Coordinates of C-alpha atoms in Angstrom, one line a residue:
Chain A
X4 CA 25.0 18.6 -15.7
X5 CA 24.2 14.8 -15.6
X6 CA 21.3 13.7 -13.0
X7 CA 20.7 10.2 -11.8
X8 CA 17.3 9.8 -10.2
X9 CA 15.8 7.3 -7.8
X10 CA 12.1 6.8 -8.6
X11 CA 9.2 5.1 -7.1
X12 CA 6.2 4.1 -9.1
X13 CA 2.9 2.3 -8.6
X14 CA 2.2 1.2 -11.5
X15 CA -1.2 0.4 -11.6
X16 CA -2.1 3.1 -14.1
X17 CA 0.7 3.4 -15.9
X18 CA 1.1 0.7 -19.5
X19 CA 4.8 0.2 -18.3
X20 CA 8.2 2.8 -18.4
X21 CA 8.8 3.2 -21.9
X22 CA 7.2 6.6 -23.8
X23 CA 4.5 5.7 -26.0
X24 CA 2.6 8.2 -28.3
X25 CA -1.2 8.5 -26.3
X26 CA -0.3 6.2 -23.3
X27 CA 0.3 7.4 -20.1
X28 CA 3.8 6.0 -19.5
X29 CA 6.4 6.5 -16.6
X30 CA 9.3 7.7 -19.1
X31 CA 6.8 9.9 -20.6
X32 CA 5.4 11.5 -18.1
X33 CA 9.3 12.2 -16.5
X34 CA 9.9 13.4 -19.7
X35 CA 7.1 16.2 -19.7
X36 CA 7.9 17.6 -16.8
X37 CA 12.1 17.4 -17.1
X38 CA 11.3 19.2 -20.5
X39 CA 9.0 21.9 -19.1
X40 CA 11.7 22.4 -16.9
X41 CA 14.4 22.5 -19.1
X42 CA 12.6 24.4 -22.1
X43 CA 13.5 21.7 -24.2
X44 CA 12.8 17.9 -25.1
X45 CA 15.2 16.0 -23.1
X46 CA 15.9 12.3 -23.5
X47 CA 15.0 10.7 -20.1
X48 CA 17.0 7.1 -19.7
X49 CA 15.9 4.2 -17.2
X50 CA 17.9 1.2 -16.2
X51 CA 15.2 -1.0 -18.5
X52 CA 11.6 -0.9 -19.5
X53 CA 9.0 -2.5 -17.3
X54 CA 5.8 -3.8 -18.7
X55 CA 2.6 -2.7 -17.8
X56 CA 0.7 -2.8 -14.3
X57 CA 4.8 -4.0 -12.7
X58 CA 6.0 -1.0 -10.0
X59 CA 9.0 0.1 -8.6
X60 CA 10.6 1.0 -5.4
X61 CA 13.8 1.6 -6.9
X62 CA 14.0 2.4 -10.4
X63 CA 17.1 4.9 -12.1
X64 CA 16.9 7.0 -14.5
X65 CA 19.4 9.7 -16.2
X66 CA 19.2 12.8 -17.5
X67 CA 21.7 15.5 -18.7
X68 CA 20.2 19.1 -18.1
X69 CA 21.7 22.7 -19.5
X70 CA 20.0 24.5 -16.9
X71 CA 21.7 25.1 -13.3
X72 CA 19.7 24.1 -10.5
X73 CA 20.1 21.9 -7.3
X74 CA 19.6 18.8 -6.6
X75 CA 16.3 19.5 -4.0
X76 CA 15.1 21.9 -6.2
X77 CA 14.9 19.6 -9.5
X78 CA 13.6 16.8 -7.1
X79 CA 10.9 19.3 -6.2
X80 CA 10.1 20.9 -9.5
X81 CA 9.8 17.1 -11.1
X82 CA 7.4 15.9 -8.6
X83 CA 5.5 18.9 -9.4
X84 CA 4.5 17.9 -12.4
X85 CA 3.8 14.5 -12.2
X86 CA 1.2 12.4 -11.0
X87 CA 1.1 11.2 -7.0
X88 CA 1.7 7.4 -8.7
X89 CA 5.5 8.6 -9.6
X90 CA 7.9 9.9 -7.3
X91 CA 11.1 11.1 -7.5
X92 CA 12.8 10.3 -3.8
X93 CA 16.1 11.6 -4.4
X94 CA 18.3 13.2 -7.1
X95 CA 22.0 13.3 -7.1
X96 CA 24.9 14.7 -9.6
X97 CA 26.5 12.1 -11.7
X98 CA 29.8 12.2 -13.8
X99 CA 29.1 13.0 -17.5
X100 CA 29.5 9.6 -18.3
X101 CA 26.9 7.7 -16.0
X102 CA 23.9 6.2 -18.0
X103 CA 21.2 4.6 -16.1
X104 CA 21.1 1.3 -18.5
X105 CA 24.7 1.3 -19.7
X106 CA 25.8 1.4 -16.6
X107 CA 23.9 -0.5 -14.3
X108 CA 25.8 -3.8 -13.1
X109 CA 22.6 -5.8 -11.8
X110 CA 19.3 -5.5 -10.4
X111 CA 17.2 -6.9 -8.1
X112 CA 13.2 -7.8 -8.4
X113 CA 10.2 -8.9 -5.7
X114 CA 7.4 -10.5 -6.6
X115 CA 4.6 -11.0 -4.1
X116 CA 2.4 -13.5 -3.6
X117 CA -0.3 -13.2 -0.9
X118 CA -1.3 -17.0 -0.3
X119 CA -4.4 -17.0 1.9
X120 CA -8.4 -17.0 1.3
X121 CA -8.5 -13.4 0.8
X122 CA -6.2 -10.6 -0.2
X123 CA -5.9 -7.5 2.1
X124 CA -7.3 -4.5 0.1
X125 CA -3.7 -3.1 1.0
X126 CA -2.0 -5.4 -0.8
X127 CA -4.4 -5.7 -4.0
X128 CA -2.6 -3.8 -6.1
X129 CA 0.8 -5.0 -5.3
X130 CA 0.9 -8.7 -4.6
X131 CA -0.8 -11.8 -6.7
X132 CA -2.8 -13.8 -4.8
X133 CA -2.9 -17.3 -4.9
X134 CA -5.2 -19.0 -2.1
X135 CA -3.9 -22.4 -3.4
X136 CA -1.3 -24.3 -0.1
X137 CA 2.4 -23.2 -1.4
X138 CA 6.0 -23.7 -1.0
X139 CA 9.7 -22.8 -1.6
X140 CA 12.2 -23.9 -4.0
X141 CA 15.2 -22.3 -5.0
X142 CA 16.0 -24.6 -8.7
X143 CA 16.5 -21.1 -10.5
X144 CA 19.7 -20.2 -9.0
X145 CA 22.9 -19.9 -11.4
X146 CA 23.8 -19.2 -15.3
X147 CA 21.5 -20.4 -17.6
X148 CA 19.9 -19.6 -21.1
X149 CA 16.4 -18.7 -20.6
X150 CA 15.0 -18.9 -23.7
X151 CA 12.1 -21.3 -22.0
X152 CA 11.6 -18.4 -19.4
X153 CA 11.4 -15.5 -21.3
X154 CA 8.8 -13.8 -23.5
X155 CA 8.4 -15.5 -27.0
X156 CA 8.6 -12.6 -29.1
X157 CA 12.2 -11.3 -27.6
X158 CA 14.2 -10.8 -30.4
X159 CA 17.6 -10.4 -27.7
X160 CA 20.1 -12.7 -29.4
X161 CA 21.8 -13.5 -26.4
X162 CA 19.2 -15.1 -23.4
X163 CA 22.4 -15.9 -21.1
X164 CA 21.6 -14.7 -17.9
X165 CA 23.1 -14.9 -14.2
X166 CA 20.9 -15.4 -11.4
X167 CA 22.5 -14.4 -8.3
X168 CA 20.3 -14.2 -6.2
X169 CA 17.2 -16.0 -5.0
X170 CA 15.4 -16.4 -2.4
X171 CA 11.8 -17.1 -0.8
X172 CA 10.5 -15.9 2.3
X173 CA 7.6 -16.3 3.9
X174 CA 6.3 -13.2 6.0
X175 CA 2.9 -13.1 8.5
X176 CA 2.0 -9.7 7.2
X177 CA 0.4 -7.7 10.2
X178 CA -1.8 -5.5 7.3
X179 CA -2.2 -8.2 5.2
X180 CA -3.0 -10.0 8.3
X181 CA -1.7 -13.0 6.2
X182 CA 0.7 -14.9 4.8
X183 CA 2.8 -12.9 2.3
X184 CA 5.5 -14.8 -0.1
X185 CA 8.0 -12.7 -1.5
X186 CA 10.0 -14.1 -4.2
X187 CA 12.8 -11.9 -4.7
X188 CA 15.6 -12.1 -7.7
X189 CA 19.0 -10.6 -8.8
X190 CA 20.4 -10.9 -11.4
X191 CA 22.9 -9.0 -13.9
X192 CA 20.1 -8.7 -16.3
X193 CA 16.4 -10.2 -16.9
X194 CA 14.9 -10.8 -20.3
X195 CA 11.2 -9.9 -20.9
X196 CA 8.9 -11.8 -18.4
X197 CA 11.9 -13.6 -17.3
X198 CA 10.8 -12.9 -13.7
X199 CA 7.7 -13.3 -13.8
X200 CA 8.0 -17.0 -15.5
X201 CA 10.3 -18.0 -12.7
X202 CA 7.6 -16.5 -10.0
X203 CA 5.0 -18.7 -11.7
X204 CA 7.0 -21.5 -12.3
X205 CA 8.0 -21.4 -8.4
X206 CA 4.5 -21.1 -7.6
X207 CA 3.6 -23.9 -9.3
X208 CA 6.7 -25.9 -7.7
X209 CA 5.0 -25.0 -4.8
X210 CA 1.7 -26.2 -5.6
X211 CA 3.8 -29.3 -5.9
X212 CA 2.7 -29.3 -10.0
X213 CA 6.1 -29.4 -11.4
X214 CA 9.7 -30.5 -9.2
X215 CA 13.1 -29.5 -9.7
X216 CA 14.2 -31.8 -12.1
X217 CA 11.6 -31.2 -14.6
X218 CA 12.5 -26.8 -14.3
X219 CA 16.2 -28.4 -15.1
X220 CA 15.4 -30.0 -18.0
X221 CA 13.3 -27.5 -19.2
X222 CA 16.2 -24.8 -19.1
X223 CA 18.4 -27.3 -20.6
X224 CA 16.0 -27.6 -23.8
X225 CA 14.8 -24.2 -23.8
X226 CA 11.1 -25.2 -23.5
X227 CA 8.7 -24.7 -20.8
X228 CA 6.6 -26.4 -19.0
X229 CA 2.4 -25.6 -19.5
X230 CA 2.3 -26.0 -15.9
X231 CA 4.7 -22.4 -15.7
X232 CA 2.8 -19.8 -16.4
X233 CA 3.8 -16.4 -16.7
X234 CA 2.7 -14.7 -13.1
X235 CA 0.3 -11.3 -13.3
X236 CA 2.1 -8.0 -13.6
X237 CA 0.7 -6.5 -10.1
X238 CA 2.8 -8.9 -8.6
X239 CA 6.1 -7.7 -9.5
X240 CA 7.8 -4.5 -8.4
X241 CA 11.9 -3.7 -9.3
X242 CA 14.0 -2.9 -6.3
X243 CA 17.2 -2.1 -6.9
X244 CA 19.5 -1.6 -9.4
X245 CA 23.3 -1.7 -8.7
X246 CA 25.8 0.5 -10.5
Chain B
X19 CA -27.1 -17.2 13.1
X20 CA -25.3 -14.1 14.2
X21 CA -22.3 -13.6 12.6
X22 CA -19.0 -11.8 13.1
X23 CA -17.1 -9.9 10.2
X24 CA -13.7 -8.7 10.7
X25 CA -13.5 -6.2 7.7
X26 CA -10.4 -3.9 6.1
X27 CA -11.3 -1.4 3.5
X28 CA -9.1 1.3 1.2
X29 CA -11.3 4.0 2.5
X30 CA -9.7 6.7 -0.9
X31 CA -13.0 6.0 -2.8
X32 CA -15.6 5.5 -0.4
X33 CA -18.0 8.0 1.1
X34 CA -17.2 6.7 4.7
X35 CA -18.4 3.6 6.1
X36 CA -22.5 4.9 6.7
X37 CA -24.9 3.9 4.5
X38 CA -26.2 6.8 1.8
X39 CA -28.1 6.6 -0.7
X40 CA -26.6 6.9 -3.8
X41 CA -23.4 7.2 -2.8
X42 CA -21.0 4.4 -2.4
X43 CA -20.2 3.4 1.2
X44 CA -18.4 0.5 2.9
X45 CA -22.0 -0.4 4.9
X46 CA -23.9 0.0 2.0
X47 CA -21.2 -2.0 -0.4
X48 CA -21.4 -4.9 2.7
X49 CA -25.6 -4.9 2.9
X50 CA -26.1 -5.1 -0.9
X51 CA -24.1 -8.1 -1.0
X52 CA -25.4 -9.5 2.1
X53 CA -29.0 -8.6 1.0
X54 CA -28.2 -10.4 -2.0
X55 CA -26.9 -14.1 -0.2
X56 CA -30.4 -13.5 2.3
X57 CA -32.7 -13.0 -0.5
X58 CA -33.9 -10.1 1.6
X59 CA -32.8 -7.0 3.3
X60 CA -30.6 -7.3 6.2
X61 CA -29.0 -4.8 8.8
X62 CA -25.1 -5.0 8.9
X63 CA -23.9 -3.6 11.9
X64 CA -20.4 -1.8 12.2
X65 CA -18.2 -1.3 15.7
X66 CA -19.0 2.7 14.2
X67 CA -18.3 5.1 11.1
X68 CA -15.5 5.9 9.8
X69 CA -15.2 9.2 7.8
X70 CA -14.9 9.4 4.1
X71 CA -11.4 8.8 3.6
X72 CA -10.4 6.9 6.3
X73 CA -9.3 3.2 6.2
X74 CA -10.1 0.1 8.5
X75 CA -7.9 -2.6 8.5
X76 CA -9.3 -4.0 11.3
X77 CA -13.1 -3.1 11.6
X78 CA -15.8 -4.9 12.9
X79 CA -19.9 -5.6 11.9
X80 CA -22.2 -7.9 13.0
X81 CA -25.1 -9.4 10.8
X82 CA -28.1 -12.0 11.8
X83 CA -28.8 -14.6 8.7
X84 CA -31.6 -16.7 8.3
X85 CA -29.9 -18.5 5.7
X86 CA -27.9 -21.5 7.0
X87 CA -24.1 -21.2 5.3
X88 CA -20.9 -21.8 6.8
X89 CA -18.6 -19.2 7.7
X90 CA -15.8 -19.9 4.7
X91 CA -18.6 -19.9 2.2
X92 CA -20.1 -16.4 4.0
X93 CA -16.7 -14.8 3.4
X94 CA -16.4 -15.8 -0.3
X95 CA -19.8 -15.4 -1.0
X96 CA -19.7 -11.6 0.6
X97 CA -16.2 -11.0 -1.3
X98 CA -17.3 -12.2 -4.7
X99 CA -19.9 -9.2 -4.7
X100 CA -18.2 -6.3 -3.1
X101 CA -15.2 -4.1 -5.0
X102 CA -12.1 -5.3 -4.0
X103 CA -10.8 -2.2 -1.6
X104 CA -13.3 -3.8 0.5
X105 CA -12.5 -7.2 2.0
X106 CA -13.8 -9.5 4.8
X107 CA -10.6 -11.2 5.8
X108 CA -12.6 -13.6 8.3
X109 CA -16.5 -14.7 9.3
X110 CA -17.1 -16.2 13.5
X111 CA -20.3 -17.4 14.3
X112 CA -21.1 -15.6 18.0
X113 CA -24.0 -15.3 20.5
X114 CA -26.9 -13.9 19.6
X115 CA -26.2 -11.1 21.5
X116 CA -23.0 -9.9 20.2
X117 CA -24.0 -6.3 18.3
X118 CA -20.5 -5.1 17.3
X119 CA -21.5 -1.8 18.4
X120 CA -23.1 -2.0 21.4
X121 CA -20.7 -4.9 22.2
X122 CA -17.0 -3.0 21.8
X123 CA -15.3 -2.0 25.0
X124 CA -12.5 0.2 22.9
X125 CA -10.8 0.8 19.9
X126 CA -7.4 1.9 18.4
X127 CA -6.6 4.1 15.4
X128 CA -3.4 5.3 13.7
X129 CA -2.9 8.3 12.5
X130 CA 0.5 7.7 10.0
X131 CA 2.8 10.6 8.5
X132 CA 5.2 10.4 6.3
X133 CA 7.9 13.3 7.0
X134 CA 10.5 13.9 4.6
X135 CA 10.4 15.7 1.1
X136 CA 8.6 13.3 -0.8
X137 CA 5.7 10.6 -0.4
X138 CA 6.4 7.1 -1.8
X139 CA 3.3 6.4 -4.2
X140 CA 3.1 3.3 -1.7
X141 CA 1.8 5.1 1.2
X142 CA 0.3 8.1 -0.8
X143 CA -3.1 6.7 -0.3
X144 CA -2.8 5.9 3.4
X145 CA -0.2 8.3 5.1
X146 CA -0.2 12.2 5.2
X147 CA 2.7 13.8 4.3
X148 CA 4.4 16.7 6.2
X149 CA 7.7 17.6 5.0
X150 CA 8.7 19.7 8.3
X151 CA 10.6 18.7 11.1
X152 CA 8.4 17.2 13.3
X153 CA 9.1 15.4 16.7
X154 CA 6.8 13.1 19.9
X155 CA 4.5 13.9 22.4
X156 CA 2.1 11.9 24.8
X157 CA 0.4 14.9 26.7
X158 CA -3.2 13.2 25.8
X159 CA -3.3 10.6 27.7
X160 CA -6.1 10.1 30.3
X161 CA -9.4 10.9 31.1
X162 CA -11.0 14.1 29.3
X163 CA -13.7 16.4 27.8
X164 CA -13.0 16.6 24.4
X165 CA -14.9 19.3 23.3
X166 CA -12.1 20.8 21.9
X167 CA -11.0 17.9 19.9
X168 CA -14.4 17.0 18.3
X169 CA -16.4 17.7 15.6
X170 CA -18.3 21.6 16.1
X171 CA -21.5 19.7 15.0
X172 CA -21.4 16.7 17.1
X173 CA -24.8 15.9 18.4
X174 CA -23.7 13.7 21.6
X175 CA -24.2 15.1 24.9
X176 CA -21.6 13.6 26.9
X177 CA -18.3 13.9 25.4
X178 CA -16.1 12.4 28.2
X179 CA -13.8 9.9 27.2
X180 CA -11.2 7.8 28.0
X181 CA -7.6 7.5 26.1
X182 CA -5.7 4.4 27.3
X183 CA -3.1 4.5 24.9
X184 CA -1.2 7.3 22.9
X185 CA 1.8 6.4 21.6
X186 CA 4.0 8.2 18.7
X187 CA 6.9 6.0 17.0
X188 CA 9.2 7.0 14.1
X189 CA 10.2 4.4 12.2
X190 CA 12.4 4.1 8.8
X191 CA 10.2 2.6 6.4
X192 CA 12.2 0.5 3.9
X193 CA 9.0 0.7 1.3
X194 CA 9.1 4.5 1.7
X195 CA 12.9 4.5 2.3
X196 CA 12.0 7.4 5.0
X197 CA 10.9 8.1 7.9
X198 CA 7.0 7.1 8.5
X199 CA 5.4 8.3 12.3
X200 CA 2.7 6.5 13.5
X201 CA 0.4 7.7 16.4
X202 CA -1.6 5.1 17.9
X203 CA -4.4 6.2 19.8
X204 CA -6.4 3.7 22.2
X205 CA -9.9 4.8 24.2
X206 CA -13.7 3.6 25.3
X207 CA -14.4 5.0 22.2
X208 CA -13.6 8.7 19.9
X209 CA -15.7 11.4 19.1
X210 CA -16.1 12.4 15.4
X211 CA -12.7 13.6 14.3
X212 CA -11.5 13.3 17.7
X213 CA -8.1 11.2 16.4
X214 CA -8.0 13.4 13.3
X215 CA -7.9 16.3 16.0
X216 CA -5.6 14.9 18.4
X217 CA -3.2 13.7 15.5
X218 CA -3.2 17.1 14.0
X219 CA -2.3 18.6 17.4
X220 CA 0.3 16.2 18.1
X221 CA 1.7 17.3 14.7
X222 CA 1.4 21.4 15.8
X223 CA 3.5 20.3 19.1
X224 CA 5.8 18.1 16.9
X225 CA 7.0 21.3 14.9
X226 CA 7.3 23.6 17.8
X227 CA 4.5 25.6 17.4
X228 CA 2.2 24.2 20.0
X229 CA 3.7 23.0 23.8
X230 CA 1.6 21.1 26.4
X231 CA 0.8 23.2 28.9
X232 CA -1.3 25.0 25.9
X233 CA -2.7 21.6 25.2
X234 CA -3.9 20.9 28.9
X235 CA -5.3 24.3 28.7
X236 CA -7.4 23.6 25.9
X237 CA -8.4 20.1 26.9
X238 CA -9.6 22.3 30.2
X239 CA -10.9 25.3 28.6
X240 CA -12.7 23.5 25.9
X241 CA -11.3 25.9 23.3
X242 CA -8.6 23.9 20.4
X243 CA -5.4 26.8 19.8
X244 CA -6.1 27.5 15.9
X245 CA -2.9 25.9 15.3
X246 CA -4.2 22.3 16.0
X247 CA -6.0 21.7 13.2
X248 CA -8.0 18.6 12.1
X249 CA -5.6 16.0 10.1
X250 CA -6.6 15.0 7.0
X251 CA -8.8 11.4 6.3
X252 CA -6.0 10.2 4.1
X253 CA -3.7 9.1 7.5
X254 CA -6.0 7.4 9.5
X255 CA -7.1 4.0 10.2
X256 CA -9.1 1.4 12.5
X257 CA -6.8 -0.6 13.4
X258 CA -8.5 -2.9 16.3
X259 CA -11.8 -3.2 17.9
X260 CA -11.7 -4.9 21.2
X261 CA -15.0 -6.9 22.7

């Protein structure tokens, strides 16, 4: 039987999703406790990596099991055997053919920034803080190459992208008991550090170091501005992905 | 001057908000770095303790400084030398008078649960998680002895107090994509573990195994039914102090 999972992870202790020999990894540490269950090594898929210290409130992953068993009781038996930071919410039964990265359509990322003097200890682990004056701007929006906006050693051939979606709001957080900025993306797929190089360029847009019409040059020539730095990992949590 | 902190704190790795010696408090975190800005020892005063385990994201403490500093450069100054699951969000300069203790007039707390089949790693640290079915009451409310709902040990002699407000919401929390219950509790003030005890009842009720007219007969009798038992730290938290 074929399983699609919907996982939540802080990833504060984790060095990203994909399995590495000696690291405590999200993929690997799903992949323990599917095997234990299965009495095999299984291959555990996710929609896409994420790096190091970046969470999720709605990641996918697949996984095609011999054993019989139900749906509650493989959620229950996973969650078992992983640690409190990793949380499988719900399991369902997928077609034979459903693969949590081939098939996924589009995804959507937040990334937080609280922008006040200081940072709620509730939202130290998830947000970025910046106590710096900040505002909105929306230049990302459409199909571009992102070469300038993407991690330097990506070896992807293609850096075409869509961004779909994008938006900034501006919430008064009642825990942060601040002002919370959530930057949130979609898109039909992002390169390495492609989000959170538009979250720091944006934030420096809003810091009014950079305008609009330097980000569009700068996509048009593929280079980046210093100014746009690549935003912190704690920052950044994946949402949703589509199917 | 006499100044004013309003304080939150992720109380998961803290020994509780009272000073102890060689253990790591909230009160002992605050007076080190206060200690250190004075260039002598000083008395931080909270609104009360919290339990090890519990959070504040709204408590309270007065301190009295020799040292002339303004209240921005207080706040950074005390943030720069404590961890950061402790954070002073803002610094008032008050009357010499004010004594955050002696000063409140009352206080609220919630107690959050999380009730479905898994915990979100988002509110594993401040929610406790019950996966029964679980449902409201509001029998508490009043004026009471609350021997039953206190601490065994406690040392105070008169344990009449007031609640003012006790109010149970469900809510779907889009963060833990299920359902998160919050009971707020308001009073004069609490008795050690009196919310902890109150919540845990609620909860006993909640799942049908408690009704009220046991619970007026305990708050009468002085004598808690062995099924309300104490909540755990993990789902509470100052929310408020009033003056």
């Amino acid at each position: 039987m074929n399983f699609k999972l919907l996982i939540q992870y802080d990833g504060t202790d984790f060095h990203g999703w994909q399995i590495q020999n000696e690291l405590r990894t999200v993929q690997g540490e799903l992949t323990q406790a599917l095997s234990i269950i299965e009495g095999r090594e299984v291959n555990v898929h996710g929609s896409g990596r994420t790096d190091a210290g970046v969470h999720a409130e709605g990641q996918v992953a697949s996984v095609s099991l011999e054993r019989m068993i139900t749906v509650n009781k493989l959620r229950a038996a996973i969650n078992g055997n992983v640690g409190k930071d990793v949380r499988v919410l719900q399991v369902d039964e997928v077609d034979e053919d459903f693969h949590a990265r081939y098939s996924a359509v589009s995804k959507t990322y937040i990334y937080r920034v609280v922008n006040g003097p200081a940072i709620s200890p509730f939202w130290v682990r998830y947000a970025y803080h910046d106590a710096r004056d900040m505002d909105a701007s929306e230049v990302f929006l459409g199909k571009h190459d992102w070469t300038a906006f993407s991690a330097a050693q990506s070896d992807v051939e293609d850096r075409v992208r869509t961004i779909t979606k994008l938006h900034v709001t501006e919430t008064v957080d009642s825990r942060a008991r601040g002002r919370l900025i959530e930057i949130e993306a979609g898109a039909d797929g992002f390169l390495r550090y492609m989000v959170r190089a538009v979250a720091g360029t944006l934030m420096a847009v809003g810091r009014g170091e950079l305008d609009d019409e330097m980000i569009r040059r700068a996509i048009e020539n593929g280079v980046r501005p210093t100014e746009a730095v690549t935003a912190p990992a704690c920052g950044l949590t994946l949402m949703n992905v589509e199917y």
